[in-house]
């Protein structure tokens, strides 16, 4: 296994150090962050220092828990953590993740967790498990985007913070790691309702939200471009889509390419399970492409295709 840190497209995944204590204590003390977690908010400074010291001293890959610090690439500071617990048999592990509220819904948890999963499976781990409170739909959807499969629903299984909670169980095998990867498409779609389009692509199709026009750092368009809330960026895998809000009807067609028919089928199951309007389920077209078609809220047609079989 390569030494930490690991740099991804937008993040640095590294060991914890003492300088992380204030940021760690801040996001773990947020009641919304702690709601479905085992700890209580707020987290006292002394407890935060103790935990960060334990994280910094732990051995990556050794049996037990190891916590990865996640920061924005280029020294942007700690924004969350990803934890793994390696079984004593060193063939299976558990996964958990926490991201500060100000950095949620941008795909950072997915990007960091994928980096950690790559490291885990690279050491010979054969299976990774995860679980979450059944009400924590954001975590459940994130696990599904990472390729985890639902494996159970334990009713009133955990007594936590004065109530019985239902648990959702997920599992990911080494041979299933990777999942469908869209690798080509960067259009600018004209949409009637920016908020509705962003919500559909994020909540139903599993795209991360990069920025919206209301973000100060995004104010770089020319003066004759649409005013807020006119523009946003979303993405998944290597695809990025821009939305520009303009009145009227502007339907178009998008071509999203994946590597195999099995990945088309997997996206069909994922998206139809979240309520996407599937216009045509997957089948082999006359020209040999295995393809499905679906519509977004503006009626734009998304064609998801794999190469012809040889």
mmCIF file of C-alpha atoms in Angstrom:
data_model
loop_
_atom_site.group_PDB
_atom_site.id
_atom_site.type_symbol
_atom_site.label_atom_id
_atom_site.label_comp_id
_atom_site.label_asym_id
_atom_site.label_seq_id
_atom_site.Cartn_x
_atom_site.Cartn_y
_atom_site.Cartn_z
ATOM 1 C CA UNK A 1 0.000 0.000 0.000
ATOM 2 C CA UNK A 2 1.309 3.458 -0.935
ATOM 3 C CA UNK A 3 2.024 5.868 1.878
ATOM 4 C CA UNK A 4 -0.489 8.523 2.843
ATOM 5 C CA UNK A 5 -1.489 11.152 1.838
ATOM 6 C CA UNK A 6 -3.400 10.310 -1.334
ATOM 7 C CA UNK A 7 -4.494 13.134 -3.633
ATOM 8 C CA UNK A 8 -7.718 12.734 -5.617
ATOM 9 C CA UNK A 9 -9.300 15.128 -8.117
ATOM 10 C CA UNK A 10 -10.485 17.562 -5.433
ATOM 11 C CA UNK A 11 -9.338 16.144 -2.087
ATOM 12 C CA UNK A 12 -6.390 15.022 -0.007
ATOM 13 C CA UNK A 13 -6.928 11.871 2.080
ATOM 14 C CA UNK A 14 -4.350 11.672 4.869
ATOM 15 C CA UNK A 15 -3.617 10.885 8.503
ATOM 16 C CA UNK A 16 -5.044 13.046 11.257
ATOM 17 C CA UNK A 17 -2.757 15.436 13.113
ATOM 18 C CA UNK A 18 -3.125 17.740 16.122
ATOM 19 C CA UNK A 19 -3.990 20.752 13.952
ATOM 20 C CA UNK A 20 -7.257 19.042 12.966
ATOM 21 C CA UNK A 21 -8.785 19.249 16.471
ATOM 22 C CA UNK A 22 -10.767 22.530 16.074
ATOM 23 C CA UNK A 23 -12.342 21.589 12.730
ATOM 24 C CA UNK A 24 -13.005 18.008 13.901
ATOM 25 C CA UNK A 25 -14.710 19.212 17.093
ATOM 26 C CA UNK A 26 -16.766 21.754 15.151
ATOM 27 C CA UNK A 27 -18.387 19.454 12.597
ATOM 28 C CA UNK A 28 -18.832 16.561 15.006
ATOM 29 C CA UNK A 29 -20.557 18.947 17.427
ATOM 30 C CA UNK A 30 -23.182 19.867 14.844
ATOM 31 C CA UNK A 31 -26.502 18.260 15.934
ATOM 32 C CA UNK A 32 -27.422 17.477 12.315
ATOM 33 C CA UNK A 33 -24.133 15.608 11.814
ATOM 34 C CA UNK A 34 -24.459 13.682 15.090
ATOM 35 C CA UNK A 35 -28.153 12.840 14.682
ATOM 36 C CA UNK A 36 -27.688 9.331 13.279
ATOM 37 C CA UNK A 37 -24.208 8.720 14.719
ATOM 38 C CA UNK A 38 -23.126 6.991 17.920
ATOM 39 C CA UNK A 39 -21.699 10.119 19.597
ATOM 40 C CA UNK A 40 -23.557 12.951 21.318
ATOM 41 C CA UNK A 41 -23.219 16.609 20.345
ATOM 42 C CA UNK A 42 -21.452 18.773 21.282
ATOM 43 C CA UNK A 43 -18.073 17.012 21.391
ATOM 44 C CA UNK A 44 -15.929 18.588 24.150
ATOM 45 C CA UNK A 45 -12.505 19.889 23.138
ATOM 46 C CA UNK A 46 -10.770 17.405 25.451
ATOM 47 C CA UNK A 47 -12.623 14.512 23.824
ATOM 48 C CA UNK A 48 -11.794 15.827 20.354
ATOM 49 C CA UNK A 49 -8.088 16.048 21.272
ATOM 50 C CA UNK A 50 -8.150 12.501 22.646
ATOM 51 C CA UNK A 51 -9.832 11.087 19.539
ATOM 52 C CA UNK A 52 -7.564 12.916 17.095
ATOM 53 C CA UNK A 53 -4.505 11.672 19.007
ATOM 54 C CA UNK A 54 -5.822 8.097 18.772
ATOM 55 C CA UNK A 55 -6.523 8.497 15.058
ATOM 56 C CA UNK A 56 -3.022 9.870 14.423
ATOM 57 C CA UNK A 57 -1.361 6.965 16.264
ATOM 58 C CA UNK A 58 -3.388 4.135 14.699
ATOM 59 C CA UNK A 59 -1.889 1.812 12.099
ATOM 60 C CA UNK A 60 -3.462 1.840 8.654
ATOM 61 C CA UNK A 61 -4.360 -1.681 7.553
ATOM 62 C CA UNK A 62 -4.070 -3.174 11.032
ATOM 63 C CA UNK A 63 -7.116 -4.887 12.613
ATOM 64 C CA UNK A 64 -9.457 -2.362 14.217
ATOM 65 C CA UNK A 65 -10.544 1.150 13.326
ATOM 66 C CA UNK A 66 -8.476 3.603 11.295
ATOM 67 C CA UNK A 67 -9.770 7.103 10.580
ATOM 68 C CA UNK A 68 -8.727 8.972 7.429
ATOM 69 C CA UNK A 69 -8.757 12.777 7.507
ATOM 70 C CA UNK A 70 -10.321 14.387 4.427
ATOM 71 C CA UNK A 71 -9.325 17.910 3.371
ATOM 72 C CA UNK A 72 -9.788 20.015 0.280
ATOM 73 C CA UNK A 73 -6.929 19.671 -2.160
ATOM 74 C CA UNK A 74 -4.386 22.440 -1.852
ATOM 75 C CA UNK A 75 -4.564 22.774 1.908
ATOM 76 C CA UNK A 76 -8.197 23.764 2.283
ATOM 77 C CA UNK A 77 -8.446 22.326 5.785
ATOM 78 C CA UNK A 78 -10.259 19.353 7.310
ATOM 79 C CA UNK A 79 -13.806 18.850 6.001
ATOM 80 C CA UNK A 80 -14.557 15.334 7.266
ATOM 81 C CA UNK A 81 -13.319 11.819 7.864
ATOM 82 C CA UNK A 82 -13.715 8.271 6.571
ATOM 83 C CA UNK A 83 -13.364 5.377 9.000
ATOM 84 C CA UNK A 84 -12.608 1.718 8.288
ATOM 85 C CA UNK A 85 -12.542 -1.197 10.699
ATOM 86 C CA UNK A 86 -10.457 -4.112 9.436
ATOM 87 C CA UNK A 87 -11.472 -7.528 10.742
ATOM 88 C CA UNK A 88 -8.774 -9.619 12.486
ATOM 89 C CA UNK A 89 -8.930 -11.998 9.506
ATOM 90 C CA UNK A 90 -7.772 -9.067 7.292
ATOM 91 C CA UNK A 91 -10.210 -10.141 4.572
ATOM 92 C CA UNK A 92 -13.219 -7.950 5.436
ATOM 93 C CA UNK A 93 -13.871 -4.499 6.831
ATOM 94 C CA UNK A 94 -16.541 -1.956 7.783
ATOM 95 C CA UNK A 95 -16.870 1.571 6.381
ATOM 96 C CA UNK A 96 -18.171 4.845 7.836
ATOM 97 C CA UNK A 97 -17.972 8.510 6.810
ATOM 98 C CA UNK A 98 -18.696 12.015 8.083
ATOM 99 C CA UNK A 99 -18.582 15.319 6.159
ATOM 100 C CA UNK A 100 -19.044 18.821 7.599
ATOM 101 C CA UNK A 101 -22.427 20.335 6.643
ATOM 102 C CA UNK A 102 -20.872 23.225 4.693
ATOM 103 C CA UNK A 103 -19.237 20.710 2.342
ATOM 104 C CA UNK A 104 -22.095 18.248 1.861
ATOM 105 C CA UNK A 105 -23.933 17.656 -1.457
ATOM 106 C CA UNK A 106 -20.758 18.299 -3.462
ATOM 107 C CA UNK A 107 -19.689 14.681 -3.933
ATOM 108 C CA UNK A 108 -16.798 14.920 -1.466
ATOM 109 C CA UNK A 109 -17.967 11.950 0.649
ATOM 110 C CA UNK A 110 -18.283 9.793 -2.472
ATOM 111 C CA UNK A 111 -14.852 10.854 -3.749
ATOM 112 C CA UNK A 112 -13.145 10.255 -0.398
ATOM 113 C CA UNK A 113 -14.858 6.929 0.244
ATOM 114 C CA UNK A 114 -13.954 5.661 -3.234
ATOM 115 C CA UNK A 115 -10.322 6.535 -2.546
ATOM 116 C CA UNK A 116 -10.419 4.609 0.738
ATOM 117 C CA UNK A 117 -12.191 1.626 -0.870
ATOM 118 C CA UNK A 118 -9.501 1.504 -3.571
ATOM 119 C CA UNK A 119 -6.875 1.256 -0.835
ATOM 120 C CA UNK A 120 -8.822 -1.418 1.057
ATOM 121 C CA UNK A 121 -9.409 -3.676 -1.914
ATOM 122 C CA UNK A 122 -5.809 -3.140 -3.010
ATOM 123 C CA UNK A 123 -4.644 -4.878 0.197
ATOM 124 C CA UNK A 124 -6.622 -8.061 -0.509
ATOM 125 C CA UNK A 125 -9.815 -7.179 1.396
ATOM 126 C CA UNK A 126 -12.638 -9.205 -0.157
ATOM 127 C CA UNK A 127 -15.717 -7.601 1.396
ATOM 128 C CA UNK A 128 -16.651 -4.232 2.939
ATOM 129 C CA UNK A 129 -19.824 -3.783 5.018
ATOM 130 C CA UNK A 130 -21.680 -0.642 6.054
ATOM 131 C CA UNK A 131 -24.864 0.209 7.892
ATOM 132 C CA UNK A 132 -26.915 3.301 8.600
ATOM 133 C CA UNK A 133 -30.077 4.434 10.329
ATOM 134 C CA UNK A 134 -33.026 3.696 8.016
ATOM 135 C CA UNK A 135 -34.014 7.398 8.179
ATOM 136 C CA UNK A 136 -30.588 8.484 6.936
ATOM 137 C CA UNK A 137 -31.498 8.399 3.244
ATOM 138 C CA UNK A 138 -28.488 10.529 2.219
ATOM 139 C CA UNK A 139 -26.036 7.922 3.557
ATOM 140 C CA UNK A 140 -28.011 5.056 2.019
ATOM 141 C CA UNK A 141 -27.929 6.733 -1.403
ATOM 142 C CA UNK A 142 -24.220 7.446 -1.067
ATOM 143 C CA UNK A 143 -23.529 3.771 -0.337
ATOM 144 C CA UNK A 144 -25.547 2.768 -3.384
ATOM 145 C CA UNK A 145 -23.546 5.198 -5.541
ATOM 146 C CA UNK A 146 -20.386 3.526 -4.282
ATOM 147 C CA UNK A 147 -21.703 0.172 -5.500
ATOM 148 C CA UNK A 148 -22.887 -1.251 -2.165
ATOM 149 C CA UNK A 149 -25.894 -3.542 -2.365
ATOM 150 C CA UNK A 150 -28.713 -3.548 0.205
ATOM 151 C CA UNK A 151 -28.501 -6.705 2.310
ATOM 152 C CA UNK A 152 -31.061 -6.251 5.063
ATOM 153 C CA UNK A 153 -33.375 -4.079 7.133
ATOM 154 C CA UNK A 154 -33.215 -4.756 10.878
ATOM 155 C CA UNK A 155 -36.356 -3.394 12.509
ATOM 156 C CA UNK A 156 -35.929 -1.638 15.872
ATOM 157 C CA UNK A 157 -32.522 -3.222 16.241
ATOM 158 C CA UNK A 158 -30.512 -0.468 17.933
ATOM 159 C CA UNK A 159 -31.321 1.471 21.104
ATOM 160 C CA UNK A 160 -29.724 4.860 20.467
ATOM 161 C CA UNK A 161 -30.262 8.258 22.073
ATOM 162 C CA UNK A 162 -33.431 7.204 23.825
ATOM 163 C CA UNK A 163 -35.195 5.437 20.956
ATOM 164 C CA UNK A 164 -35.232 2.203 18.985
ATOM 165 C CA UNK A 165 -33.919 2.644 15.451
ATOM 166 C CA UNK A 166 -34.107 0.584 12.269
ATOM 167 C CA UNK A 167 -30.794 -0.310 10.604
ATOM 168 C CA UNK A 168 -30.100 -0.702 6.882
ATOM 169 C CA UNK A 169 -27.306 -3.151 5.998
ATOM 170 C CA UNK A 170 -25.105 -2.888 2.906
ATOM 171 C CA UNK A 171 -22.250 -4.925 1.444
ATOM 172 C CA UNK A 172 -19.676 -4.512 -1.324
ATOM 173 C CA UNK A 173 -17.561 -7.365 -2.707
ATOM 174 C CA UNK A 174 -14.142 -6.858 -4.262
ATOM 175 C CA UNK A 175 -15.360 -8.173 -7.624
ATOM 176 C CA UNK A 176 -18.177 -5.608 -7.660
ATOM 177 C CA UNK A 177 -16.008 -2.628 -6.735
ATOM 178 C CA UNK A 178 -15.841 0.062 -9.385
ATOM 179 C CA UNK A 179 -19.409 0.022 -10.656
ATOM 180 C CA UNK A 180 -20.653 1.770 -13.785
ATOM 181 C CA UNK A 181 -18.464 4.682 -14.832
ATOM 182 C CA UNK A 182 -19.819 7.251 -17.267
ATOM 183 C CA UNK A 183 -16.901 8.611 -19.249
ATOM 184 C CA UNK A 184 -18.085 11.137 -21.840
ATOM 185 C CA UNK A 185 -20.536 14.124 -21.940
ATOM 186 C CA UNK A 186 -20.262 17.811 -20.943
ATOM 187 C CA UNK A 187 -23.277 19.731 -22.275
ATOM 188 C CA UNK A 188 -24.811 22.965 -21.070
ATOM 189 C CA UNK A 189 -28.544 22.303 -20.640
ATOM 190 C CA UNK A 190 -31.123 25.081 -20.755
ATOM 191 C CA UNK A 191 -33.681 24.467 -17.989
ATOM 192 C CA UNK A 192 -36.844 26.204 -16.765
ATOM 193 C CA UNK A 193 -36.300 25.593 -13.032
ATOM 194 C CA UNK A 194 -32.693 25.351 -11.875
ATOM 195 C CA UNK A 195 -33.532 24.118 -8.362
ATOM 196 C CA UNK A 196 -35.769 21.319 -9.683
ATOM 197 C CA UNK A 197 -33.113 20.185 -12.174
ATOM 198 C CA UNK A 198 -30.332 20.185 -9.566
ATOM 199 C CA UNK A 199 -32.527 18.222 -7.143
ATOM 200 C CA UNK A 200 -33.419 15.608 -9.787
ATOM 201 C CA UNK A 201 -29.849 15.001 -10.906
ATOM 202 C CA UNK A 202 -28.543 14.920 -7.318
ATOM 203 C CA UNK A 203 -31.312 12.987 -5.542
ATOM 204 C CA UNK A 204 -32.512 10.653 -8.314
ATOM 205 C CA UNK A 205 -29.517 10.179 -10.620
ATOM 206 C CA UNK A 206 -26.827 10.399 -7.915
ATOM 207 C CA UNK A 207 -24.840 13.344 -9.328
ATOM 208 C CA UNK A 208 -22.799 15.570 -7.010
ATOM 209 C CA UNK A 209 -23.479 19.325 -6.953
ATOM 210 C CA UNK A 210 -20.347 21.292 -7.825
ATOM 211 C CA UNK A 211 -21.494 24.900 -7.492
ATOM 212 C CA UNK A 212 -24.470 27.166 -8.007
ATOM 213 C CA UNK A 213 -24.576 30.696 -9.408
ATOM 214 C CA UNK A 214 -25.293 32.064 -5.935
ATOM 215 C CA UNK A 215 -21.816 30.962 -4.759
ATOM 216 C CA UNK A 216 -19.497 33.990 -4.731
ATOM 217 C CA UNK A 217 -16.587 32.082 -6.279
ATOM 218 C CA UNK A 218 -18.798 31.139 -9.240
ATOM 219 C CA UNK A 219 -19.515 34.741 -10.299
ATOM 220 C CA UNK A 220 -17.277 34.798 -13.347
ATOM 221 C CA UNK A 221 -19.713 34.853 -16.289
ATOM 222 C CA UNK A 222 -20.058 37.835 -18.610
ATOM 223 C CA UNK A 223 -22.543 40.595 -17.815
ATOM 224 C CA UNK A 224 -25.026 39.459 -20.473
ATOM 225 C CA UNK A 225 -25.283 35.935 -19.018
ATOM 226 C CA UNK A 226 -28.392 34.937 -16.996
ATOM 227 C CA UNK A 227 -28.601 36.398 -13.497
ATOM 228 C CA UNK A 228 -29.008 34.238 -10.440
ATOM 229 C CA UNK A 229 -30.226 31.623 -9.894
ATOM 230 C CA UNK A 230 -29.262 31.018 -13.510
ATOM 231 C CA UNK A 231 -26.351 28.531 -13.537
ATOM 232 C CA UNK A 232 -25.186 25.384 -11.722
ATOM 233 C CA UNK A 233 -22.777 22.488 -12.228
ATOM 234 C CA UNK A 234 -23.403 18.828 -11.395
ATOM 235 C CA UNK A 235 -21.309 15.756 -12.085
ATOM 236 C CA UNK A 236 -20.937 12.024 -11.771
ATOM 237 C CA UNK A 237 -17.819 9.969 -12.450
ATOM 238 C CA UNK A 238 -16.075 11.833 -15.312
ATOM 239 C CA UNK A 239 -19.198 13.637 -16.576
ATOM 240 C CA UNK A 240 -20.020 17.248 -15.759
ATOM 241 C CA UNK A 241 -23.289 18.946 -16.759
ATOM 242 C CA UNK A 242 -23.991 22.662 -16.627
ATOM 243 C CA UNK A 243 -27.515 24.026 -16.245
ATOM 244 C CA UNK A 244 -28.571 27.514 -17.357
ATOM 245 C CA UNK A 245 -32.029 28.720 -16.330
ATOM 246 C CA UNK A 246 -33.961 30.200 -19.261
ATOM 247 C CA UNK A 247 -37.723 30.508 -19.677
ATOM 248 C CA UNK A 248 -39.432 28.311 -22.256
ATOM 249 C CA UNK A 249 -38.924 24.800 -23.585
ATOM 250 C CA UNK A 250 -35.385 23.699 -24.477
ATOM 251 C CA UNK A 251 -35.429 19.902 -24.645
ATOM 252 C CA UNK A 252 -32.367 18.148 -26.026
ATOM 253 C CA UNK A 253 -30.710 14.720 -26.048
ATOM 254 C CA UNK A 254 -27.742 13.607 -23.962
ATOM 255 C CA UNK A 255 -25.569 10.592 -24.657
ATOM 256 C CA UNK A 256 -24.048 9.034 -21.528
ATOM 257 C CA UNK A 257 -21.505 6.330 -22.353
ATOM 258 C CA UNK A 258 -20.631 3.407 -20.079
ATOM 259 C CA UNK A 259 -18.277 0.504 -20.637
ATOM 260 C CA UNK A 260 -20.586 -2.529 -20.702
ATOM 261 C CA UNK A 261 -24.187 -3.737 -20.988
ATOM 262 C CA UNK A 262 -23.993 -4.852 -17.333
ATOM 263 C CA UNK A 263 -23.366 -1.239 -16.312
ATOM 264 C CA UNK A 264 -26.374 -0.040 -18.320
ATOM 265 C CA UNK A 265 -28.464 -2.603 -16.420
ATOM 266 C CA UNK A 266 -27.025 -1.466 -13.092
ATOM 267 C CA UNK A 267 -27.855 2.186 -13.776
ATOM 268 C CA UNK A 268 -31.348 1.128 -14.896
ATOM 269 C CA UNK A 269 -31.926 -0.611 -11.551
ATOM 270 C CA UNK A 270 -30.431 2.276 -9.555
ATOM 271 C CA UNK A 271 -32.316 5.086 -11.274
ATOM 272 C CA UNK A 272 -35.666 3.358 -11.723
ATOM 273 C CA UNK A 273 -35.509 2.380 -8.036
ATOM 274 C CA UNK A 274 -35.312 6.095 -7.166
ATOM 275 C CA UNK A 275 -38.317 7.008 -9.266
ATOM 276 C CA UNK A 276 -36.696 8.153 -12.532
ATOM 277 C CA UNK A 277 -39.041 8.225 -15.543
ATOM 278 C CA UNK A 278 -37.629 5.475 -17.768
ATOM 279 C CA UNK A 279 -38.855 6.073 -21.311
ATOM 280 C CA UNK A 280 -37.360 2.868 -22.713
ATOM 281 C CA UNK A 281 -35.708 0.094 -20.636
ATOM 282 C CA UNK A 282 -32.397 -1.347 -21.846
ATOM 283 C CA UNK A 283 -32.367 -3.284 -25.102
ATOM 284 C CA UNK A 284 -30.061 -3.771 -28.110
ATOM 285 C CA UNK A 285 -30.602 -1.118 -30.775
ATOM 286 C CA UNK A 286 -30.536 -1.984 -34.502
ATOM 287 C CA UNK A 287 -27.072 -0.452 -34.709
ATOM 288 C CA UNK A 288 -25.757 -2.729 -31.971
ATOM 289 C CA UNK A 289 -25.684 -0.380 -28.946
ATOM 290 C CA UNK A 290 -27.236 -1.631 -25.711
ATOM 291 C CA UNK A 291 -29.165 1.382 -24.513
ATOM 292 C CA UNK A 292 -31.860 2.767 -22.228
ATOM 293 C CA UNK A 293 -33.581 6.156 -22.367
ATOM 294 C CA UNK A 294 -35.014 8.324 -19.598
ATOM 295 C CA UNK A 295 -36.358 11.873 -19.185
ATOM 296 C CA UNK A 296 -35.369 14.618 -16.760
ATOM 297 C CA UNK A 297 -37.857 17.223 -15.392
ATOM 298 C CA UNK A 298 -37.471 19.393 -18.535
ATOM 299 C CA UNK A 299 -38.112 16.478 -20.878
ATOM 300 C CA UNK A 300 -34.467 16.206 -21.902
ATOM 301 C CA UNK A 301 -33.755 12.692 -23.186
ATOM 302 C CA UNK A 302 -30.820 10.853 -21.594
ATOM 303 C CA UNK A 303 -29.534 7.948 -23.679
ATOM 304 C CA UNK A 304 -27.282 5.618 -21.646
ATOM 305 C CA UNK A 305 -25.341 3.333 -23.981
ATOM 306 C CA UNK A 306 -22.632 0.692 -23.989
ATOM 307 C CA UNK A 307 -20.455 -0.165 -27.009
ATOM 308 C CA UNK A 308 -21.710 -2.772 -29.510
ATOM 309 C CA UNK A 309 -20.845 -6.373 -28.650
ATOM 310 C CA UNK A 310 -18.168 -7.924 -30.861
#
